[in-house]
Structure formats: structure tokens, C-alpha cells
PDB file of C-alpha atoms in Angstrom:
ATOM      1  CA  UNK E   1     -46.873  42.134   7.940  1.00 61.00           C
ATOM      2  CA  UNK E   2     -43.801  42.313  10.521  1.00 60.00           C
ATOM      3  CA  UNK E   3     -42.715  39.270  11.471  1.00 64.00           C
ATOM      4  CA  UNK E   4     -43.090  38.056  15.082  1.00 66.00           C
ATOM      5  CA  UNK E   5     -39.215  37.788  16.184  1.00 76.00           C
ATOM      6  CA  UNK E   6     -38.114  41.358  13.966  1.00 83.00           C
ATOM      7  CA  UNK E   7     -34.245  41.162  12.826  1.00 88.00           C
ATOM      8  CA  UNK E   8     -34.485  45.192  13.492  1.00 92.00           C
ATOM      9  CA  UNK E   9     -36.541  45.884  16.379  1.00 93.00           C
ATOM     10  CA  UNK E  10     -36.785  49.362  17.897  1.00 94.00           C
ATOM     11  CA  UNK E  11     -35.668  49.645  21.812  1.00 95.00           C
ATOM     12  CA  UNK E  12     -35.606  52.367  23.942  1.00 97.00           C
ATOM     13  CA  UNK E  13     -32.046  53.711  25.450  1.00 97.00           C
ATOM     14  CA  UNK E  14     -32.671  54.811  29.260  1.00 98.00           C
ATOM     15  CA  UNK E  15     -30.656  57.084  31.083  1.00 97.00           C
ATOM     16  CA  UNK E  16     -28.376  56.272  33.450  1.00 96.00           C
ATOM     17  CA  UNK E  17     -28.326  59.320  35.251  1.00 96.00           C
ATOM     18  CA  UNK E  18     -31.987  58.623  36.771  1.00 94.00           C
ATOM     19  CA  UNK E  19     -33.660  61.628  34.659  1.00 96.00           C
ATOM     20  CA  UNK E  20     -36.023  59.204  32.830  1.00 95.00           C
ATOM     21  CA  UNK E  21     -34.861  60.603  29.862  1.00 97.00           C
ATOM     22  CA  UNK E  22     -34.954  58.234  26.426  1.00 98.00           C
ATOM     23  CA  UNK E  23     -33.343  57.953  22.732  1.00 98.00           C
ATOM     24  CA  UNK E  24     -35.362  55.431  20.870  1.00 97.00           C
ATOM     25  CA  UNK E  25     -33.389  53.512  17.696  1.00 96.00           C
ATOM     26  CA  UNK E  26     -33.240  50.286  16.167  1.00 95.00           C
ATOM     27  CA  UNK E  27     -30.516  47.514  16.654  1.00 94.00           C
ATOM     28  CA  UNK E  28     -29.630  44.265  14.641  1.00 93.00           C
ATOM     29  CA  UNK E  29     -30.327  41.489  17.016  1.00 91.00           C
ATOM     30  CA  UNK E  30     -27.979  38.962  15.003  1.00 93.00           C
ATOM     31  CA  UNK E  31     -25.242  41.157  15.211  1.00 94.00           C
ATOM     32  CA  UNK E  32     -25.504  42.421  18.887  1.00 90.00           C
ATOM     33  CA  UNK E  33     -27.554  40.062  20.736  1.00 92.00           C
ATOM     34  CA  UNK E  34     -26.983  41.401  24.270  1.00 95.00           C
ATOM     35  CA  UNK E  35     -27.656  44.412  25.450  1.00 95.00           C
ATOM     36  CA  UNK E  36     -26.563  47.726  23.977  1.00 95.00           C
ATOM     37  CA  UNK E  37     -24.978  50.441  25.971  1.00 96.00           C
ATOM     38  CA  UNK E  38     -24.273  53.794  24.273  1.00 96.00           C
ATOM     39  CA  UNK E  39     -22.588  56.871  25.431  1.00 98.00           C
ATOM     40  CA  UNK E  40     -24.987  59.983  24.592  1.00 98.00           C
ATOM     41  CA  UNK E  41     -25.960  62.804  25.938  1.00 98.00           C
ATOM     42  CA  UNK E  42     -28.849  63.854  28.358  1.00 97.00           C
ATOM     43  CA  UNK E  43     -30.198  67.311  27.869  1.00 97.00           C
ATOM     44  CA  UNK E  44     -31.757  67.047  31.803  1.00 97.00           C
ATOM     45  CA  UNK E  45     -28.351  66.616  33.144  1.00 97.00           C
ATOM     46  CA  UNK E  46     -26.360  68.644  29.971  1.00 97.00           C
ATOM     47  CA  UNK E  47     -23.600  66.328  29.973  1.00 97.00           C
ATOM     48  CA  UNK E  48     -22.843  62.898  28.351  1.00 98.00           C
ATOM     49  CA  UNK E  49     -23.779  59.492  30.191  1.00 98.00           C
ATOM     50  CA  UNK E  50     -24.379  56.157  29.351  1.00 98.00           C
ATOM     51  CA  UNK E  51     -27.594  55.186  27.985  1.00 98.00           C
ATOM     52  CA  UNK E  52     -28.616  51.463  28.331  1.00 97.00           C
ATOM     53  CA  UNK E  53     -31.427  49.115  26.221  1.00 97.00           C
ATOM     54  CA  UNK E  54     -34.494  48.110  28.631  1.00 93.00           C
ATOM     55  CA  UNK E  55     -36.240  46.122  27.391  1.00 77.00           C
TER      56      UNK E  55
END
């Protein structure tokens, strides 16, 4: 069974651009405990923007 508070938990990445697109990956909550921001890119757009955690 998965513990309740999950070192790796999987969170979604949200556009920035307002195209609802997503990425969904895991992150390491001891090693980046805020939220994580990635440059990627967004196929609705077709260029790169930044992608940020919701939670």
C-alpha cells in the first residue's frame, strides 16, 4: 500500500498560456518542496512556455 504523505507524488504541470493543456510527472517533495515551474512546450500554442504544478 502507498503511503498517505508519498515522497514521489505525481502532479499535473498546467499551462501558462491559458490552453488547458497538461504534462503529468512525478517530483521529490524533500528535495523541492515548493512549487515546480518548468519550461516546456505546448503543442496548442506550438511554442515553449512555462508550465506550473497545481495542485
Amino acid at each position: 500500500m502507498a503511503k498517505a504523505q508519498d515522497v514521489r507524488p505525481i502532479i499535473k504541470l498546467r499551462s501558462t498560456a491559458g490552453t488547458g493543456y497538461t504534462y503529468v510527472t512525478r517530483k521529490n517533495r524533500r528535495n523541492n518542496p515548493d512549487r515546480l515551474v518548468l519550461k516546456k512546450y505546448d503543442p496548442v500554442v506550438r511554442k515553449h512556455v512555462e508550465f506550473r504544478e497545481e495542485r
